[in-house]
Structures are given as C-alpha cells and as structure tokens.
mmCIF file of C-alpha atoms in Angstrom:
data_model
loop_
_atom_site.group_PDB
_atom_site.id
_atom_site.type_symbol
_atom_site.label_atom_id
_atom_site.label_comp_id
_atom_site.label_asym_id
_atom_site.label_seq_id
_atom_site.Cartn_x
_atom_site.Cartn_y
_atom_site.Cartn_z
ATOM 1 C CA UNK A 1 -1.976 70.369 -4.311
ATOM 2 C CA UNK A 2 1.222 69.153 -5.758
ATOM 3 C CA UNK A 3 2.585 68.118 -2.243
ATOM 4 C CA UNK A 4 -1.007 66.274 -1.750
ATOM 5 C CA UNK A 5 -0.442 64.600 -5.179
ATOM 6 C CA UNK A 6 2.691 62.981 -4.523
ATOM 7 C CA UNK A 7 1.686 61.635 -0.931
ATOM 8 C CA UNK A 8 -1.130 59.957 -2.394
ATOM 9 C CA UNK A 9 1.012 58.827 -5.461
ATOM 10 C CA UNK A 10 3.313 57.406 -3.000
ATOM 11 C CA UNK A 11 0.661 55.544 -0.781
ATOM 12 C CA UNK A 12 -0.584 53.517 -3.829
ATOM 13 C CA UNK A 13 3.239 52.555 -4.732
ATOM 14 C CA UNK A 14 3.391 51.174 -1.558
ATOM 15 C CA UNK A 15 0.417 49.321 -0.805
ATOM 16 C CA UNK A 16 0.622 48.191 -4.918
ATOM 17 C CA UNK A 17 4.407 46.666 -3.420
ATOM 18 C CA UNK A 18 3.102 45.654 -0.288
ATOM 19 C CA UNK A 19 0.329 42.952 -1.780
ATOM 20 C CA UNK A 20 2.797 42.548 -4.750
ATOM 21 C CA UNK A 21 4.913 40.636 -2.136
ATOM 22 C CA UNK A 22 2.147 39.427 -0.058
ATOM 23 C CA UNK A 23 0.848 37.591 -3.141
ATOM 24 C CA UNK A 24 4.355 36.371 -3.848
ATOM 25 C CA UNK A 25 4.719 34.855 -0.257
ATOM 26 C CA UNK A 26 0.952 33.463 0.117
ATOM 27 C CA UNK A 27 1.664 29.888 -1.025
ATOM 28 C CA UNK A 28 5.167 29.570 1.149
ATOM 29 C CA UNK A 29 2.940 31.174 4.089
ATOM 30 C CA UNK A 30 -0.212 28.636 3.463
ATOM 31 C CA UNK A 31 2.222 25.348 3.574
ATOM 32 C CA UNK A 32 4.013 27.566 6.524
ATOM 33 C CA UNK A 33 0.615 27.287 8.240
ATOM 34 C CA UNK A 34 -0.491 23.578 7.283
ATOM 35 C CA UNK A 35 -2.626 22.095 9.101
ATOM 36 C CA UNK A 36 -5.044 24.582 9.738
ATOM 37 C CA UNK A 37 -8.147 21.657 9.922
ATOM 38 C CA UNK A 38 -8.686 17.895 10.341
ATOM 39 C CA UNK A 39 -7.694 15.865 7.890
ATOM 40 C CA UNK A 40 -8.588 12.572 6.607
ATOM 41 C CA UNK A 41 -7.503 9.511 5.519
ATOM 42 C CA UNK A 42 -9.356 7.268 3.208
ATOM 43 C CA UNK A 43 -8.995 3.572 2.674
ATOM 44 C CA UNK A 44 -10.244 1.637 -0.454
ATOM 45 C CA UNK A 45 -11.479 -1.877 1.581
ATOM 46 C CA UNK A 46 -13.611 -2.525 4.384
ATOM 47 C CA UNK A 47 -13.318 -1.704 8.107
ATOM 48 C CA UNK A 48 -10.340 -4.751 9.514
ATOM 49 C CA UNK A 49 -8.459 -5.242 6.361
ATOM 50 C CA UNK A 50 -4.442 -4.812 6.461
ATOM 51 C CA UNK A 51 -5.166 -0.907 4.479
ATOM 52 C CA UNK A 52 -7.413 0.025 7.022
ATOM 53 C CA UNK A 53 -5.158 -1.582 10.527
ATOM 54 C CA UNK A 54 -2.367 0.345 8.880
ATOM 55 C CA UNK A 55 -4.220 3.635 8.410
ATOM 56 C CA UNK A 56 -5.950 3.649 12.274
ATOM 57 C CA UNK A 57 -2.336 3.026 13.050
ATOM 58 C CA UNK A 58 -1.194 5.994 11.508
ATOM 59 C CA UNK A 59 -4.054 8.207 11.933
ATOM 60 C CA UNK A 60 -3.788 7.998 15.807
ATOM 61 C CA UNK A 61 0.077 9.100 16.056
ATOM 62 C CA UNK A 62 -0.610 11.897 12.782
ATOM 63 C CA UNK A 63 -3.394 13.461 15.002
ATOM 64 C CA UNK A 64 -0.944 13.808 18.177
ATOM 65 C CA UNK A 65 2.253 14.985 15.563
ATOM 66 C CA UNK A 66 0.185 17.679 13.708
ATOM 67 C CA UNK A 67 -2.080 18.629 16.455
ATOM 68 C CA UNK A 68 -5.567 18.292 13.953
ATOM 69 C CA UNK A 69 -8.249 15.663 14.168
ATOM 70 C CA UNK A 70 -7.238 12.635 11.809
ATOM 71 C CA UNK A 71 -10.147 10.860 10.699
ATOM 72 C CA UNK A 72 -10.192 7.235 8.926
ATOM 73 C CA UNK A 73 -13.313 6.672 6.240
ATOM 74 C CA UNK A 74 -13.590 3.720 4.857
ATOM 75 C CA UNK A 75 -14.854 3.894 0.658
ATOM 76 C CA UNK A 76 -14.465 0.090 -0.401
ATOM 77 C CA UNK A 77 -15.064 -0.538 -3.924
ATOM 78 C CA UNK A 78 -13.368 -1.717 -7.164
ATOM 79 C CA UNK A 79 -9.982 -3.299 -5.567
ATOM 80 C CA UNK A 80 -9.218 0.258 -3.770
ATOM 81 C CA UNK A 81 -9.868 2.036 -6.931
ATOM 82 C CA UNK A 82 -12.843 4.390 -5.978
ATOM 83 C CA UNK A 83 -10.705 5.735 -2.598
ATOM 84 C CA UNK A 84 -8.353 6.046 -5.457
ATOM 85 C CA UNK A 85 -10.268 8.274 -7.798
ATOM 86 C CA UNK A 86 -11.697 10.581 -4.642
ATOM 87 C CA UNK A 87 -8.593 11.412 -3.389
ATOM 88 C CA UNK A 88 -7.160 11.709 -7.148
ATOM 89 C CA UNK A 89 -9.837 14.403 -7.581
ATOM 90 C CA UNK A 90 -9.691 16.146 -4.223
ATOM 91 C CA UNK A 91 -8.613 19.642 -3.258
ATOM 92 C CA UNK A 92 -4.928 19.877 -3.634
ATOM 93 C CA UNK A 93 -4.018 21.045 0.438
ATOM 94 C CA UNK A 94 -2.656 17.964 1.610
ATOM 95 C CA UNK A 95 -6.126 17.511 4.161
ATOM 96 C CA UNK A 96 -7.128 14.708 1.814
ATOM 97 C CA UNK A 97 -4.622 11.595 2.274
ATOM 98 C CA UNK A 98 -5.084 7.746 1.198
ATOM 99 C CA UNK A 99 -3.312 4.520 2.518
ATOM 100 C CA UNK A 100 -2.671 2.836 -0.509
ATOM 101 C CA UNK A 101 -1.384 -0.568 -0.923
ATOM 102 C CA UNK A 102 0.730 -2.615 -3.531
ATOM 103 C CA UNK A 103 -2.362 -3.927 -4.881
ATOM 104 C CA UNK A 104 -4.625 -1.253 -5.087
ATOM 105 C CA UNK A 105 -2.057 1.752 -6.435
ATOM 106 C CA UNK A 106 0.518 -0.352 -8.887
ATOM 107 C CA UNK A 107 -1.574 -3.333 -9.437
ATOM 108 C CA UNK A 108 -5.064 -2.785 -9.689
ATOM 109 C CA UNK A 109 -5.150 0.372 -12.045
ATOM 110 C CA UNK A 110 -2.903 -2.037 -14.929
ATOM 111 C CA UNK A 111 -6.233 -4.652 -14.529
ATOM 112 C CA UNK A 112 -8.728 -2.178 -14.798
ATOM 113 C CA UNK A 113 -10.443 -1.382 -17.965
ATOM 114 C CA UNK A 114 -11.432 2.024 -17.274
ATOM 115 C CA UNK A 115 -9.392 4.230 -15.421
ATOM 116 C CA UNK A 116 -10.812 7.563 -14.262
ATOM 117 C CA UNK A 117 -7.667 9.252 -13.569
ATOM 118 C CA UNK A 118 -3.546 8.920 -13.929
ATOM 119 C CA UNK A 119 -2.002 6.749 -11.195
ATOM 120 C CA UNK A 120 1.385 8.533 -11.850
ATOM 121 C CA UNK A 121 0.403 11.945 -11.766
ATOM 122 C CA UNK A 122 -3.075 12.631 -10.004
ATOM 123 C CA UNK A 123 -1.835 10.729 -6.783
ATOM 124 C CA UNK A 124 1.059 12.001 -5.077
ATOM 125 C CA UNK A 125 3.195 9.056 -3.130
ATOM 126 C CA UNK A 126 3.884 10.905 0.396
ATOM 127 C CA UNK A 127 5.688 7.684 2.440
ATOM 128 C CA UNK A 128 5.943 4.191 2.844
ATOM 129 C CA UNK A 129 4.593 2.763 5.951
ATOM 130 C CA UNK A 130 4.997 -0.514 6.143
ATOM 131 C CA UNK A 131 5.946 -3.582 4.255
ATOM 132 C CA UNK A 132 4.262 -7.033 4.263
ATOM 133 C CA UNK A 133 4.454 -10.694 2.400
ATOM 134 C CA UNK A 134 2.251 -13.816 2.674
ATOM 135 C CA UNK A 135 2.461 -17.354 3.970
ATOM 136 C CA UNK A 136 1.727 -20.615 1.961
ATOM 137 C CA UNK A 137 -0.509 -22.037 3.774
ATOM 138 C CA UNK A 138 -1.862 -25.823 3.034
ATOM 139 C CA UNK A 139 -4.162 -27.840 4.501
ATOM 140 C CA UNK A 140 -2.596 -30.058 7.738
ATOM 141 C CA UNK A 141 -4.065 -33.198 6.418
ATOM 142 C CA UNK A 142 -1.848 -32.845 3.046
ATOM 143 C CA UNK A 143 1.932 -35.286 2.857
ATOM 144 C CA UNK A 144 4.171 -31.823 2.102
ATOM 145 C CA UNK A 145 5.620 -30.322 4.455
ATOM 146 C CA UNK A 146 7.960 -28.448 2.461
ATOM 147 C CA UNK A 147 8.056 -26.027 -0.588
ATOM 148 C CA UNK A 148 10.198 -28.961 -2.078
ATOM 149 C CA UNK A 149 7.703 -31.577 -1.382
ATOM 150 C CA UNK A 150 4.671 -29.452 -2.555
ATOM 151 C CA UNK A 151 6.609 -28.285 -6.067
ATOM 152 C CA UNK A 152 7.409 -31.792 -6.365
ATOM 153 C CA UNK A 153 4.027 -33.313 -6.214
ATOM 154 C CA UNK A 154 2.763 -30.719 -8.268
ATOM 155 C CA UNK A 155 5.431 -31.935 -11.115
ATOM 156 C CA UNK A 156 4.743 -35.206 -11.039
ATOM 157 C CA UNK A 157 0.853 -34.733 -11.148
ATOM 158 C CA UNK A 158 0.198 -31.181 -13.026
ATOM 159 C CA UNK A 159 -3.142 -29.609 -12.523
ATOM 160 C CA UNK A 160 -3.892 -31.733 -9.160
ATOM 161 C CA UNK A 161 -2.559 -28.993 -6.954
ATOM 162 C CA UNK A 162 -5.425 -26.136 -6.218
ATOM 163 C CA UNK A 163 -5.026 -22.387 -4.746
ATOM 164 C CA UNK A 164 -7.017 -20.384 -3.333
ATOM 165 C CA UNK A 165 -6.867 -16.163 -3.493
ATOM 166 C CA UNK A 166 -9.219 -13.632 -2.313
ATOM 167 C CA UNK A 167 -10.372 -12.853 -6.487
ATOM 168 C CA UNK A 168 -8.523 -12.732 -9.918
ATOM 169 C CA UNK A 169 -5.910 -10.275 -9.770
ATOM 170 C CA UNK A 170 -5.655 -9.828 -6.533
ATOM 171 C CA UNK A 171 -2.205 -9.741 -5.175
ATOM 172 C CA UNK A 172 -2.634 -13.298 -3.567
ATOM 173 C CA UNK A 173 -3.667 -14.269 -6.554
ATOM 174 C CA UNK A 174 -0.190 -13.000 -8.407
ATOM 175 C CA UNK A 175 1.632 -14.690 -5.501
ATOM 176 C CA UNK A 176 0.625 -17.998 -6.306
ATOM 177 C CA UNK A 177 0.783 -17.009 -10.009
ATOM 178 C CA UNK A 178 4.504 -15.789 -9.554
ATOM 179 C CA UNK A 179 5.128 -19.103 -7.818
ATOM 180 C CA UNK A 180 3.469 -21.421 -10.656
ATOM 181 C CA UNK A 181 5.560 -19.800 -12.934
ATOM 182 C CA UNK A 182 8.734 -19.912 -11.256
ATOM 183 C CA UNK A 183 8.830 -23.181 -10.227
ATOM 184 C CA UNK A 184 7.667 -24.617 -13.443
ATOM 185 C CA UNK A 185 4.461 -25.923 -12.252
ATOM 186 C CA UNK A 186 0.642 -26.118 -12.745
ATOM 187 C CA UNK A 187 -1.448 -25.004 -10.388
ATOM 188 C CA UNK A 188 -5.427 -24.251 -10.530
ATOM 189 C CA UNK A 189 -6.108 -21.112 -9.146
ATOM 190 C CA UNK A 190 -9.859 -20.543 -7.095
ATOM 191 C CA UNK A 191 -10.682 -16.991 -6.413
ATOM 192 C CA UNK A 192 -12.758 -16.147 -3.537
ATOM 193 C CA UNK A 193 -14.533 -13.044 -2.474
ATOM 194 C CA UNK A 194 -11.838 -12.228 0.723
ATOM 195 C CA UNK A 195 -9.336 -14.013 2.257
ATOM 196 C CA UNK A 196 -11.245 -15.324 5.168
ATOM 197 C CA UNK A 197 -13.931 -17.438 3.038
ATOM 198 C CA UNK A 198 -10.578 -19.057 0.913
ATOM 199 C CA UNK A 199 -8.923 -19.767 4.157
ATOM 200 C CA UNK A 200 -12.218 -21.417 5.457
ATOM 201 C CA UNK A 201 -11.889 -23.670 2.719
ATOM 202 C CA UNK A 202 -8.516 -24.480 3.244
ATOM 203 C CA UNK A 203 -9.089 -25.330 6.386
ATOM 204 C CA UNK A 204 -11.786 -27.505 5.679
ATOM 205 C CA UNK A 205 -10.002 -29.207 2.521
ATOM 206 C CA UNK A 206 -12.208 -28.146 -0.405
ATOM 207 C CA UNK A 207 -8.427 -26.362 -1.629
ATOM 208 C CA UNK A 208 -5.173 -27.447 -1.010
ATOM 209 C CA UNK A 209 -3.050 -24.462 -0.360
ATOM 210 C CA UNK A 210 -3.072 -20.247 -0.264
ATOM 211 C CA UNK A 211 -0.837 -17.554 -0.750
ATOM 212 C CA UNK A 212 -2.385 -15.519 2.174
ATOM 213 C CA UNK A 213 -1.839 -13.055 4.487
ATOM 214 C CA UNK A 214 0.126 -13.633 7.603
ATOM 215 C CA UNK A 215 -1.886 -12.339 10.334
ATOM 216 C CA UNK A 216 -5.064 -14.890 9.431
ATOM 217 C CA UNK A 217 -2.425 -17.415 8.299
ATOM 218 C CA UNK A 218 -0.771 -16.994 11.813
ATOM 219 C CA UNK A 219 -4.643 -17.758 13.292
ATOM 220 C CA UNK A 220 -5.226 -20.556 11.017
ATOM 221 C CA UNK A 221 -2.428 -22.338 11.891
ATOM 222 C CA UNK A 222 -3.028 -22.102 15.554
ATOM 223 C CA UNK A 223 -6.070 -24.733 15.203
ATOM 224 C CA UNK A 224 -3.866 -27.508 13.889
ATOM 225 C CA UNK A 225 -6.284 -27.593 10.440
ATOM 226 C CA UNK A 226 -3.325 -26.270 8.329
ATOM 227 C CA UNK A 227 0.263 -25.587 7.792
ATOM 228 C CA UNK A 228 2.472 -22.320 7.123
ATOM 229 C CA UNK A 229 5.017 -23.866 4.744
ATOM 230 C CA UNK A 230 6.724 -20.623 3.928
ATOM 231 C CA UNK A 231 6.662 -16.428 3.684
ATOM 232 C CA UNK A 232 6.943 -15.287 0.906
ATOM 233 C CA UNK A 233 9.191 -12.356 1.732
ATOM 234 C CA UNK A 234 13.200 -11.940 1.221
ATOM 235 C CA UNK A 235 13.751 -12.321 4.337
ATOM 236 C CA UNK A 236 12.228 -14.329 7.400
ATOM 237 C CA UNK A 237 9.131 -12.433 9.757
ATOM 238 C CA UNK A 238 9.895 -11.344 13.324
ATOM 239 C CA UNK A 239 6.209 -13.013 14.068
ATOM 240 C CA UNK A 240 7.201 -16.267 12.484
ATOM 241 C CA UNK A 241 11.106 -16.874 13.034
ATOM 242 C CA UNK A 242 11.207 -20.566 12.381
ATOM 243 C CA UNK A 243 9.121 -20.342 8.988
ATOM 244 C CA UNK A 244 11.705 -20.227 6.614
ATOM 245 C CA UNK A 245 10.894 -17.939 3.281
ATOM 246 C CA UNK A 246 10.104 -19.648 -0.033
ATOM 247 C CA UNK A 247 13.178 -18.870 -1.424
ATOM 248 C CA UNK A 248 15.116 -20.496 1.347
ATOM 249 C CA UNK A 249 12.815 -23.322 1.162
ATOM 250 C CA UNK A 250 13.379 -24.527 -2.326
ATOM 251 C CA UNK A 251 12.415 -22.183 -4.875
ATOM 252 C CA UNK A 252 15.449 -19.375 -4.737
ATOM 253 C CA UNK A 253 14.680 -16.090 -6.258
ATOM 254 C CA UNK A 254 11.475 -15.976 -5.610
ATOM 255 C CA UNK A 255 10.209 -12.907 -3.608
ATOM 256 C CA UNK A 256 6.378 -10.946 -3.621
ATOM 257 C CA UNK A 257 6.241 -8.592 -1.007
ATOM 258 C CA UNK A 258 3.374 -5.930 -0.348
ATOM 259 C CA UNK A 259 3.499 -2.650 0.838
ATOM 260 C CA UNK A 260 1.286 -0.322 2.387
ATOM 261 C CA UNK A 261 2.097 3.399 1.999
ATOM 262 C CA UNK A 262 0.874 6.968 2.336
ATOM 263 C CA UNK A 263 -0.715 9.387 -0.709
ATOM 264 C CA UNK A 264 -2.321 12.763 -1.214
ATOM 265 C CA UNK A 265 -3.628 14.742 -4.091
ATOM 266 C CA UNK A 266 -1.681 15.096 -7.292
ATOM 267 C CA UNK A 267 0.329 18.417 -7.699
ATOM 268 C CA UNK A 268 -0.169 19.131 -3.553
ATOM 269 C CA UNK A 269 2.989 21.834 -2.560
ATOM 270 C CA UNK A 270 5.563 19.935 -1.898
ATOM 271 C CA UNK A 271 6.259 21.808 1.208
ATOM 272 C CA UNK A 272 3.257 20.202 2.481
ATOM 273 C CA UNK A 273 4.269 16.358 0.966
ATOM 274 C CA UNK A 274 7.453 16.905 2.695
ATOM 275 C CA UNK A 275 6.142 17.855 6.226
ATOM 276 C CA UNK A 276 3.736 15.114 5.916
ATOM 277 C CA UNK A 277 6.334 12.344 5.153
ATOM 278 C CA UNK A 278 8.934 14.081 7.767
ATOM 279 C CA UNK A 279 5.998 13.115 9.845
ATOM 280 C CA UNK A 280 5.692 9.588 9.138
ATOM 281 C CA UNK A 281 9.326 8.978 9.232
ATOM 282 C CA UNK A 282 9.140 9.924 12.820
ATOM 283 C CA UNK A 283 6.299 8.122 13.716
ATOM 284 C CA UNK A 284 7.684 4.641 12.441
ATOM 285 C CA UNK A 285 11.003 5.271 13.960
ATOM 286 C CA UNK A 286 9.586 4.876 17.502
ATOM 287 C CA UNK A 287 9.892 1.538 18.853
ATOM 288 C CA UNK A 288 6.109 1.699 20.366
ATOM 289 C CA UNK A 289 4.167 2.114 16.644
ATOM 290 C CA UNK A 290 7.122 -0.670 15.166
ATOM 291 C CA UNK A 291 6.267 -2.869 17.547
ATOM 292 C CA UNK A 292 2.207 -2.512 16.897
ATOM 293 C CA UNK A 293 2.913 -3.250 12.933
ATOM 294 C CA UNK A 294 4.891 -6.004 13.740
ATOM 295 C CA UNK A 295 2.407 -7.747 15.915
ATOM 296 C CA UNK A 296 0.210 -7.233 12.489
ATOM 297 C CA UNK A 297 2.945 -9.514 11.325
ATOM 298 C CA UNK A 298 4.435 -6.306 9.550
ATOM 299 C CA UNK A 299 7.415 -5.047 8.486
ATOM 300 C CA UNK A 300 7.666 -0.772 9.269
ATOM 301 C CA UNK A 301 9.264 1.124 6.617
ATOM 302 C CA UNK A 302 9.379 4.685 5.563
ATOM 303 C CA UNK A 303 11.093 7.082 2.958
ATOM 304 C CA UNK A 304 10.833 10.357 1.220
ATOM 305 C CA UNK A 305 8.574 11.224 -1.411
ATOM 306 C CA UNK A 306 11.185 11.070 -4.608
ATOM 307 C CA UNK A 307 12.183 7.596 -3.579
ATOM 308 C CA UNK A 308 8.471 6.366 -3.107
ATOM 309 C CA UNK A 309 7.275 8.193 -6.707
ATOM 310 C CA UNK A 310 10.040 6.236 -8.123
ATOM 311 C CA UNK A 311 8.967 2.776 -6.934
ATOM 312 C CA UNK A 312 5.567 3.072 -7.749
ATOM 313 C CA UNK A 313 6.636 4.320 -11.844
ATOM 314 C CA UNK A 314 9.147 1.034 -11.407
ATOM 315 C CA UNK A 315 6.344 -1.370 -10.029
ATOM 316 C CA UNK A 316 3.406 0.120 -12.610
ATOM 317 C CA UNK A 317 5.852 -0.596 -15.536
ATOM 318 C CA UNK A 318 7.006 -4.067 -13.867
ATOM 319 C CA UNK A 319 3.016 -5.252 -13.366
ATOM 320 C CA UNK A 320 1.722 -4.285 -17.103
ATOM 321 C CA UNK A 321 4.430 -6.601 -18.199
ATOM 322 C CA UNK A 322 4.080 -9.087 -15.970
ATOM 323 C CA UNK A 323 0.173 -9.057 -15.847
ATOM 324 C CA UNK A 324 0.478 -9.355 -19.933
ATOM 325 C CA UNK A 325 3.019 -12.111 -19.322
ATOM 326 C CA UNK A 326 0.906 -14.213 -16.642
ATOM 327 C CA UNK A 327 -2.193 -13.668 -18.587
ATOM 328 C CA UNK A 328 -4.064 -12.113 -15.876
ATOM 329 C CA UNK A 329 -7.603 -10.405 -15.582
ATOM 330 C CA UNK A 330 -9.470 -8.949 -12.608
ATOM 331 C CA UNK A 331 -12.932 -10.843 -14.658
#
C-alpha cells in the first residue's frame, strides 16, 4: 500500500513538473512555430496607390520566404486611419500586418480629432520598406523653369502662385507647406480629393504647380503639358537623374521625404517582430524586388524594429509641432 502510495505520489510530481515546464516553454515554442496560417496585410487607401504597390510588392516575396498565403485587403478610409485602428485591435500573433506610410502612421493620427487607439504603443513598427519624395511639378505653359525662378515670382507677386495637394493635411499638402515656409513665400494651397484629379488640373492650367508623387509626375511630364522642376528628396532619384532636388535647386535645407514601412499588432512577441523584419531585410536586399521599387520611382530601405519604433516617436513629436506651427487641419 505504502509502495503503491509513493509510485503514484511520484507520477503526479512528475507530470505536475512536466506541464510546469511545458507552460514555461509554450510562448518560445509558439514564435518557434510562426507561421502556422496565412497572413495578411492591410492597406489604409484604395487598390493602385503607392501603400498598396508597396504592400503587393511585399506580400508576393513574404508568401515565398515564410511559406503561408500572404493576402493584401484593401480598408480605405480616414487618411489610413481605419486599417490603422483594425490592425491596432487585432490578435497579437503577428498574422495581422499593415503597410503604413509617413502620412498615415506619424502624420495623420496628430490631425485627427479622435483617435481610437495609441499610435506609439498599439502598433508595433516591424521594418521599413521603402522610401519615397515628390516632384514639383508646374504647368509647361508657366516662364519658371527653376525653383529660383518660381520662389522668385512668388516674392515679387505674393498670393499669385497656387498649389495643388490631394486634401488638407495630406503629406503633399505639408510639402508645399514646408516649402512656403522655407522659402519665405505665399502660396495658395487647393486640396483635391487624390492626386490624379490635382494633377489633371495642372495639366490643364486651372493650378500652377504640385508637390506630387513621382510616378504620376514622371507620366505627366511625358505629355509635354507640365514640368518636373525638382524632387523633393536629399538626394537625386535613380528614375529621374537629371532633375536636380529642391535643395540643390535653390532652396538648401529643404528635404520631405515619405516612407512606406511594415507594422503588426501592439505588444506581438518580439520573437515574431524580429523574424518578420529579418524577413524583409532579405527581401529588399535582392537586386530583383530593388529594382521593382525603383521603377515605382522608389527608394528600398529596411531596418530593425528598435530603429524604426524610434523614428516614428521622433517624427510623431516632430509633426504635432510642426502641424501647430504651419497651422494645419485635415477640415
């Protein structure tokens, strides 16, 4: 009886040990085991936009590196802000990921009004994936031909000069702010609903100039209706070496560049973050998917998680001052 006793005392030590350590090891083992099912990628704008090239971009080359089905859905609404707030309130396994942007993760949550969740904590920054400025673009028909030339006529008649962006706050809309600003000039912003429709009217001469992005600046150009003056990046675009960049051009210092980058859940194991953004590191070194974002008129970039958390606390702090500053609403 005694003998019988201490076997089965001894077989509940040991099983009480054995799923004492099992529990211990469960979350290493779960990220050990990630992915186990498709994932997805959301996108806060509509099917062709840069977010949503970048993310079928990256979706493609994720589903080959993790061996799962990598999905893109598209959930446009409130500047990127509603992709935002799904993903913000998603499971925290890594399977739900967003491609954020400059303007809808650092910009757009300082404009809004009311914000459903914390930008700094309930979305975790994975990677960058790629960088990206604009071109000032004018219409053809216009005397300038330079930054010089344009800043200049803008001095000497103030509040002549008009911009188009694709809507108040928008990041277009801070380029050309930035610019006005920096160069000591006037200029009467016109918000559109897109890029495309502001570009139209470019073209057509209803506007005199836009802070847009390259790829439909690149097109617009190509029919002779308007002009790329400048990029507004540091330094000069692969797809456009003979543009020179605004700063070169006559208005030194001045620099807005966009970024498109990768995000899951807030407080997702870091194990998981990690592998993910190992992942994309890989993927942008090789010279096939760099040469796709270029042609997007792209710049490919990556970096680890700590870095990327710490540029999007930088550029949060850096936009409510400078939104404050430039006196800027999304209404």
């Amino acid at each position: 009886m005694l003998e019988h006793l201490s076997r089965r005392l001894f077989t509940r030590c040991a099983t009480l040990i054995t799923l004492g350590a099992t529990g211990l090891a469960t979350p290493a083992f779960a990220a050990d085991a990630w992915p186990s099912q498709p994932l997805k990628i959301l996108v806060g704008f509509a099917a062709g936009g840069g977010n949503d090239i970048v993310a079928r971009i990256l979706a493609k080359e994720l589903q080959q590196s993790l061996g799962q089905t990598v999905v893109v859905e598209n959930k446009g609404g409130a500047g990127g802000l509603l992709a935002n707030d799904i993903v913000a309130k998603s499971p925290k396994n890594g399977y739900t990921l967003l491609l954020g942007s400059i303007g809808s993760n650092t910009i757009a949550p300082v404009l809004s009004k009311k914000l459903s969740y914390d930008p700094r904590k309930d979305l975790e920054p994975i990677s960058l994936v790629a960088e990206s400025g604009n071109a000032l673009l004018v219409n053809a028909k216009l005397p300038y031909k330079t930054v010089k030339e344009m800043t200049d006529a803008a001095r000497k008649e103030p509040g002549t000069i008009n911009y188009a962006s694709s809507g108040n706050g928008s990041t277009l809309h801070l380029a050309g702010a930035l610019f006005a600003q920096q160069a000591g000039v006037n200029l009467v912003h016109v918000p559109y609903r897109g890029n495309g429709p502001a570009i139209a009217d470019v073209s057509a001469g209803q506007v005199q100039a836009i802070f847009s992005g390259i790829p439909p600046a690149i097109s617009s150009a190509k029919t002779g209706q308007t002009r790329i003056l400048a990029v507004t990046t540091k330094e000069r675009v692969k797809s456009l070496p003979n543009v020179p960049t605004v700063a070169e051009a006559g208005l030194p210092g001045y620099a807005f560049t966009s970024w498109y980058g990768l995000f899951t859940t807030g407080g997702t194991d870091p194990v998981i973050v990690e592998k993910l953004a190992q992942e994309v590191r890989k993927i942008i070194a090789r010279p096939d998917v760099r040469a796709q974002l270029e042609a997007q008129g792209l710049t490919p970039e990556s970096s680890d998680p700590k870095t990327f958390k710490e540029q999007i606390d930088r550029e949060l702090t850096r936009w409510t001052r400078d939104i404050k500053a430039l006196g800027i609403s999304a209404d």
